[in-house]
Amino acid sequence: MGDIVYLHRVAKRYPGGHDALSDVTLTLEQGEMAFLTGHSGAGKSTLLKLIALIERPTRGQVVINNQNISKVRRSQVARFRRNVGVIFQNFNLLNDRTVFDNVALPLVIRGETRDTIARRVRAALDTVGLLDKERQYPIVLSGGEQQRVGIARAIVAKPPLILADEPTGNLDPELSAEIMDLFQRFNEVGVSLLIATHDVELIRSLPYREIQLKGGHIADRAAAAPYETPQ
Amino acid sequence: MIAEYFKRHAQTLVFTLGRLYQRPVATALTTLVIGITLALPAGLHLMVSNVNSVGYSWEGSLTASLFLADSVDDKAGQMLASDIRSRESVRGTSYISRQQALEEFRALSGFGEALDLLDHNPLPAVVVVRFKTNQSPDAINATVRGLSELPGVVEAKLDHQWLDRLFAILATVQRAAMIIAALLAIAVILTVGNTIRLDIENRKDEIVIMKLVGASDAFVRRPFLYTGFWYGFLGGIAALILLGIAVALMAGPAGHLAALYQSSFVIRGLGFSSSLGLLGIGVALGWFGAAWTVARHLGAIVPR
């Protein structure tokens, strides 16, 4: 199995001179789940944005799914993003559309048929336990439910990689644990996940690698590569 | 695959109409502005073509009077009339002898007694020439000039100057209407463009989200283009309704005016093909306005 995410000596300087990342090298294996931790401003969001092609690196190589993103032209970005499911802290749902339509969006964009869309949206909603809410609007749902809609949207098109930026940042501990449960279940069926969080308490008990960022660097170099799997 | 493509476009078409329906007041106002803007030049065009048709119908009844020399006797006069009648451009002629002219004058003018004081008949014999309707004013003029040079004809008169002037005025108005139409077409584009720009502004978050989940530029653009389509289409419908109302309001006075001139003139609306044409122009302008705005503003909205 290859790496699904490979960053080599990546730096990102924003216009105005702020260095969000400097010299970051890390890998995420196909089928691996890892946490990205660090204080706010440590560069977690920037790192995820580079992987989702929302930002471009100033220096270094970013290879996603064996594709060097410096080779991805602007017109190809949309197609590239379809291979990455992104989950946001503020959910980023369309409030004037039903839960069903929100989750269906990635499939509609791909031009799937109506039948396929209905089948896969219901499957995704079933996975996150919201099948009975498909006709409702996001605004009437609780925060935890809204985040699960966001997760259903991220997985509905079955991308090989899921990125989550503080997915539990707006949720209480109990709901956060539920969300982590969901992520573990996705990982069990082979999806790679990279989850940015500052909630160290939540992930301490979980058996996944933690990549700690500090001021734009990886704090613990050993954690930049996957754990050695015991022979 | 192609069927899916068209289905997707049809869905967007219905979806954007639904979105307009959700904001009825704003949609109605924009539609009305576009409708009025389209109705103005269309109304002007309608007016010109109506007056034109009145002009042509009068031209159909154009007659020329050929005044004959006194030396031409009745027999020669009648021969001349039948001679002219056989010409291609002539619908008919009639010969009025000097005697008939005198009797007619006596009966109609009320000055009959004054004529009795004269020792001879002062009126000339006349050949009245009626022309066929399918000719240009220039052709008729040329024919009349030819007739005036026939032997025995003293003078040929065609009362057409006022018609020439009318057509010249109409041509001027028509040109003005075209200029106004061009300016107002730009106004429609700007109206739609500005409305779409506000729409894009309001949907910034939505656009960002769509792009984040992998929507192509074409996908994001599509609903705005169809919104432009609907504004143009609905504006066109509004324009047709406004024109219909205007024609209905004009029909009474115009009919009365026509009756005063013993004319059977009836004011005409746009007709089916012109109505379709107006709708088509509205749609084209709406689409273009949207496409232009989308090209200018959508690219700047990217996820941060």
PDB file of C-alpha atoms in Angstrom, chain B residues 60-195:
ATOM      1  CA  GLY B  60     -53.718  51.930 -52.533  1.00  0.00           C
ATOM      2  CA  SER B  61     -56.486  54.411 -53.158  1.00  0.00           C
ATOM      3  CA  LEU B  62     -54.166  56.871 -54.869  1.00  0.00           C
ATOM      4  CA  THR B  63     -55.561  58.399 -58.000  1.00  0.00           C
ATOM      5  CA  ALA B  64     -54.136  60.746 -60.563  1.00  0.00           C
ATOM      6  CA  SER B  65     -56.234  63.202 -62.529  1.00  0.00           C
ATOM      7  CA  LEU B  66     -55.280  63.865 -66.141  1.00  0.00           C
ATOM      8  CA  PHE B  67     -56.735  67.151 -67.342  1.00  0.00           C
ATOM      9  CA  LEU B  68     -57.298  67.082 -71.069  1.00  0.00           C
ATOM     10  CA  ALA B  69     -57.033  69.885 -73.569  1.00  0.00           C
ATOM     11  CA  ASP B  70     -60.318  71.347 -74.784  1.00  0.00           C
ATOM     12  CA  SER B  71     -59.401  70.278 -78.309  1.00  0.00           C
ATOM     13  CA  VAL B  72     -59.755  66.606 -77.341  1.00  0.00           C
ATOM     14  CA  ASP B  73     -63.279  65.477 -78.048  1.00  0.00           C
ATOM     15  CA  ASP B  74     -65.283  62.890 -76.123  1.00  0.00           C
ATOM     16  CA  LYS B  75     -64.420  60.032 -78.439  1.00  0.00           C
ATOM     17  CA  ALA B  76     -60.685  60.700 -78.291  1.00  0.00           C
ATOM     18  CA  GLY B  77     -60.940  61.139 -74.509  1.00  0.00           C
ATOM     19  CA  GLN B  78     -62.618  57.768 -74.053  1.00  0.00           C
ATOM     20  CA  MET B  79     -60.020  56.121 -76.254  1.00  0.00           C
ATOM     21  CA  LEU B  80     -57.273  57.646 -74.205  1.00  0.00           C
ATOM     22  CA  ALA B  81     -58.910  56.338 -71.011  1.00  0.00           C
ATOM     23  CA  SER B  82     -59.193  52.790 -72.337  1.00  0.00           C
ATOM     24  CA  ASP B  83     -55.623  53.052 -73.627  1.00  0.00           C
ATOM     25  CA  ILE B  84     -54.324  53.909 -70.183  1.00  0.00           C
ATOM     26  CA  ARG B  85     -56.488  51.234 -68.582  1.00  0.00           C
ATOM     27  CA  SER B  86     -54.572  48.553 -70.470  1.00  0.00           C
ATOM     28  CA  ARG B  87     -51.308  49.542 -68.804  1.00  0.00           C
ATOM     29  CA  GLU B  88     -49.844  47.132 -66.281  1.00  0.00           C
ATOM     30  CA  SER B  89     -49.636  49.471 -63.291  1.00  0.00           C
ATOM     31  CA  VAL B  90     -53.170  50.792 -63.672  1.00  0.00           C
ATOM     32  CA  ARG B  91     -56.134  49.288 -61.894  1.00  0.00           C
ATOM     33  CA  GLY B  92     -58.779  51.296 -63.670  1.00  0.00           C
ATOM     34  CA  THR B  93     -59.674  54.569 -65.335  1.00  0.00           C
ATOM     35  CA  SER B  94     -62.779  56.562 -65.877  1.00  0.00           C
ATOM     36  CA  TYR B  95     -63.472  59.333 -68.327  1.00  0.00           C
ATOM     37  CA  ILE B  96     -65.338  62.408 -67.215  1.00  0.00           C
ATOM     38  CA  SER B  97     -66.422  64.507 -70.144  1.00  0.00           C
ATOM     39  CA  ARG B  98     -66.628  68.274 -69.959  1.00  0.00           C
ATOM     40  CA  GLN B  99     -70.415  68.028 -69.841  1.00  0.00           C
ATOM     41  CA  GLN B 100     -70.339  65.457 -66.998  1.00  0.00           C
ATOM     42  CA  ALA B 101     -67.842  67.574 -65.147  1.00  0.00           C
ATOM     43  CA  LEU B 102     -70.154  70.537 -65.440  1.00  0.00           C
ATOM     44  CA  GLU B 103     -73.160  68.583 -64.190  1.00  0.00           C
ATOM     45  CA  GLU B 104     -71.195  67.115 -61.330  1.00  0.00           C
ATOM     46  CA  PHE B 105     -69.913  70.509 -60.378  1.00  0.00           C
ATOM     47  CA  ARG B 106     -73.402  71.957 -60.568  1.00  0.00           C
ATOM     48  CA  ALA B 107     -74.800  69.218 -58.343  1.00  0.00           C
ATOM     49  CA  LEU B 108     -72.031  69.064 -55.732  1.00  0.00           C
ATOM     50  CA  SER B 109     -70.568  72.528 -55.435  1.00  0.00           C
ATOM     51  CA  GLY B 110     -73.617  74.703 -54.996  1.00  0.00           C
ATOM     52  CA  PHE B 111     -72.107  77.225 -57.381  1.00  0.00           C
ATOM     53  CA  GLY B 112     -74.213  76.026 -60.307  1.00  0.00           C
ATOM     54  CA  GLU B 113     -75.931  79.357 -60.831  1.00  0.00           C
ATOM     55  CA  ALA B 114     -72.609  81.108 -61.123  1.00  0.00           C
ATOM     56  CA  LEU B 115     -71.767  78.832 -64.052  1.00  0.00           C
ATOM     57  CA  ASP B 116     -74.892  79.936 -65.857  1.00  0.00           C
ATOM     58  CA  LEU B 117     -73.385  83.382 -66.082  1.00  0.00           C
ATOM     59  CA  LEU B 118     -70.529  82.078 -68.177  1.00  0.00           C
ATOM     60  CA  ASP B 119     -71.070  81.685 -71.866  1.00  0.00           C
ATOM     61  CA  HIS B 120     -68.998  78.547 -72.157  1.00  0.00           C
ATOM     62  CA  ASN B 121     -68.090  75.506 -70.054  1.00  0.00           C
ATOM     63  CA  PRO B 122     -64.835  76.304 -68.248  1.00  0.00           C
ATOM     64  CA  LEU B 123     -64.192  72.793 -66.995  1.00  0.00           C
ATOM     65  CA  PRO B 124     -61.791  70.428 -68.762  1.00  0.00           C
ATOM     66  CA  ALA B 125     -62.467  66.767 -69.440  1.00  0.00           C
ATOM     67  CA  VAL B 126     -60.688  64.510 -66.994  1.00  0.00           C
ATOM     68  CA  VAL B 127     -59.342  60.972 -67.059  1.00  0.00           C
ATOM     69  CA  VAL B 128     -59.155  59.586 -63.510  1.00  0.00           C
ATOM     70  CA  VAL B 129     -56.438  56.921 -63.163  1.00  0.00           C
ATOM     71  CA  ARG B 130     -56.465  54.467 -60.248  1.00  0.00           C
ATOM     72  CA  PHE B 131     -53.210  52.633 -59.600  1.00  0.00           C
ATOM     73  CA  LYS B 132     -52.585  49.111 -58.443  1.00  0.00           C
ATOM     74  CA  THR B 133     -51.604  48.881 -54.771  1.00  0.00           C
ATOM     75  CA  ASN B 134     -48.388  46.894 -55.069  1.00  0.00           C
ATOM     76  CA  GLN B 135     -46.189  49.786 -56.193  1.00  0.00           C
ATOM     77  CA  SER B 136     -43.650  52.007 -54.530  1.00  0.00           C
ATOM     78  CA  PRO B 137     -44.295  55.762 -54.417  1.00  0.00           C
ATOM     79  CA  ASP B 138     -41.373  56.239 -56.819  1.00  0.00           C
ATOM     80  CA  ALA B 139     -42.898  53.931 -59.433  1.00  0.00           C
ATOM     81  CA  ILE B 140     -46.217  55.712 -59.256  1.00  0.00           C
ATOM     82  CA  ASN B 141     -44.487  59.057 -59.604  1.00  0.00           C
ATOM     83  CA  ALA B 142     -42.708  57.876 -62.722  1.00  0.00           C
ATOM     84  CA  THR B 143     -45.939  56.588 -64.250  1.00  0.00           C
ATOM     85  CA  VAL B 144     -47.695  59.869 -63.599  1.00  0.00           C
ATOM     86  CA  ARG B 145     -44.840  61.773 -65.191  1.00  0.00           C
ATOM     87  CA  GLY B 146     -45.173  59.566 -68.266  1.00  0.00           C
ATOM     88  CA  LEU B 147     -48.928  60.148 -68.431  1.00  0.00           C
ATOM     89  CA  SER B 148     -48.516  63.906 -68.272  1.00  0.00           C
ATOM     90  CA  GLU B 149     -46.509  63.805 -71.504  1.00  0.00           C
ATOM     91  CA  LEU B 150     -49.225  62.030 -73.519  1.00  0.00           C
ATOM     92  CA  PRO B 151     -50.685  64.098 -76.368  1.00  0.00           C
ATOM     93  CA  GLY B 152     -53.841  65.838 -75.326  1.00  0.00           C
ATOM     94  CA  VAL B 153     -52.992  65.815 -71.639  1.00  0.00           C
ATOM     95  CA  VAL B 154     -52.474  69.296 -70.267  1.00  0.00           C
ATOM     96  CA  GLU B 155     -51.629  68.375 -66.733  1.00  0.00           C
ATOM     97  CA  ALA B 156     -51.376  65.252 -64.531  1.00  0.00           C
ATOM     98  CA  LYS B 157     -51.846  65.633 -60.824  1.00  0.00           C
ATOM     99  CA  LEU B 158     -51.133  63.154 -58.077  1.00  0.00           C
ATOM    100  CA  ASP B 159     -51.761  64.248 -54.538  1.00  0.00           C
ATOM    101  CA  HIS B 160     -48.969  62.318 -52.935  1.00  0.00           C
ATOM    102  CA  GLN B 161     -46.669  64.837 -51.334  1.00  0.00           C
ATOM    103  CA  TRP B 162     -48.142  64.446 -47.902  1.00  0.00           C
ATOM    104  CA  LEU B 163     -47.689  60.656 -48.217  1.00  0.00           C
ATOM    105  CA  ASP B 164     -44.027  61.097 -49.112  1.00  0.00           C
ATOM    106  CA  ARG B 165     -43.624  63.261 -46.063  1.00  0.00           C
ATOM    107  CA  LEU B 166     -45.401  60.743 -43.863  1.00  0.00           C
ATOM    108  CA  PHE B 167     -43.093  57.956 -45.035  1.00  0.00           C
ATOM    109  CA  ALA B 168     -40.049  60.163 -44.489  1.00  0.00           C
ATOM    110  CA  ILE B 169     -41.199  60.936 -40.954  1.00  0.00           C
ATOM    111  CA  LEU B 170     -41.823  57.251 -40.312  1.00  0.00           C
ATOM    112  CA  ALA B 171     -38.357  56.344 -41.566  1.00  0.00           C
ATOM    113  CA  THR B 172     -36.889  58.891 -39.162  1.00  0.00           C
ATOM    114  CA  VAL B 173     -38.942  57.598 -36.256  1.00  0.00           C
ATOM    115  CA  GLN B 174     -37.978  54.034 -37.172  1.00  0.00           C
ATOM    116  CA  ARG B 175     -34.288  54.923 -37.073  1.00  0.00           C
ATOM    117  CA  ALA B 176     -34.766  56.661 -33.723  1.00  0.00           C
ATOM    118  CA  ALA B 177     -36.577  53.577 -32.464  1.00  0.00           C
ATOM    119  CA  MET B 178     -33.602  51.413 -33.426  1.00  0.00           C
ATOM    120  CA  ILE B 179     -31.204  53.657 -31.515  1.00  0.00           C
ATOM    121  CA  ILE B 180     -33.498  53.668 -28.487  1.00  0.00           C
ATOM    122  CA  ALA B 181     -33.840  49.890 -28.759  1.00  0.00           C
ATOM    123  CA  ALA B 182     -30.063  49.459 -28.748  1.00  0.00           C
ATOM    124  CA  LEU B 183     -29.706  51.680 -25.669  1.00  0.00           C
ATOM    125  CA  LEU B 184     -32.517  49.912 -23.855  1.00  0.00           C
ATOM    126  CA  ALA B 185     -31.018  46.513 -24.729  1.00  0.00           C
ATOM    127  CA  ILE B 186     -27.915  47.631 -22.854  1.00  0.00           C
ATOM    128  CA  ALA B 187     -30.200  48.733 -20.018  1.00  0.00           C
ATOM    129  CA  VAL B 188     -31.717  45.230 -19.846  1.00  0.00           C
ATOM    130  CA  ILE B 189     -28.254  43.660 -19.762  1.00  0.00           C
ATOM    131  CA  LEU B 190     -27.216  46.004 -16.959  1.00  0.00           C
ATOM    132  CA  THR B 191     -30.426  45.364 -15.008  1.00  0.00           C
ATOM    133  CA  VAL B 192     -30.046  41.600 -15.195  1.00  0.00           C
ATOM    134  CA  GLY B 193     -26.308  41.875 -14.568  1.00  0.00           C
ATOM    135  CA  ASN B 194     -26.779  43.931 -11.446  1.00  0.00           C
ATOM    136  CA  THR B 195     -29.515  41.656 -10.108  1.00  0.00           C
TER     137      THR B 195
END
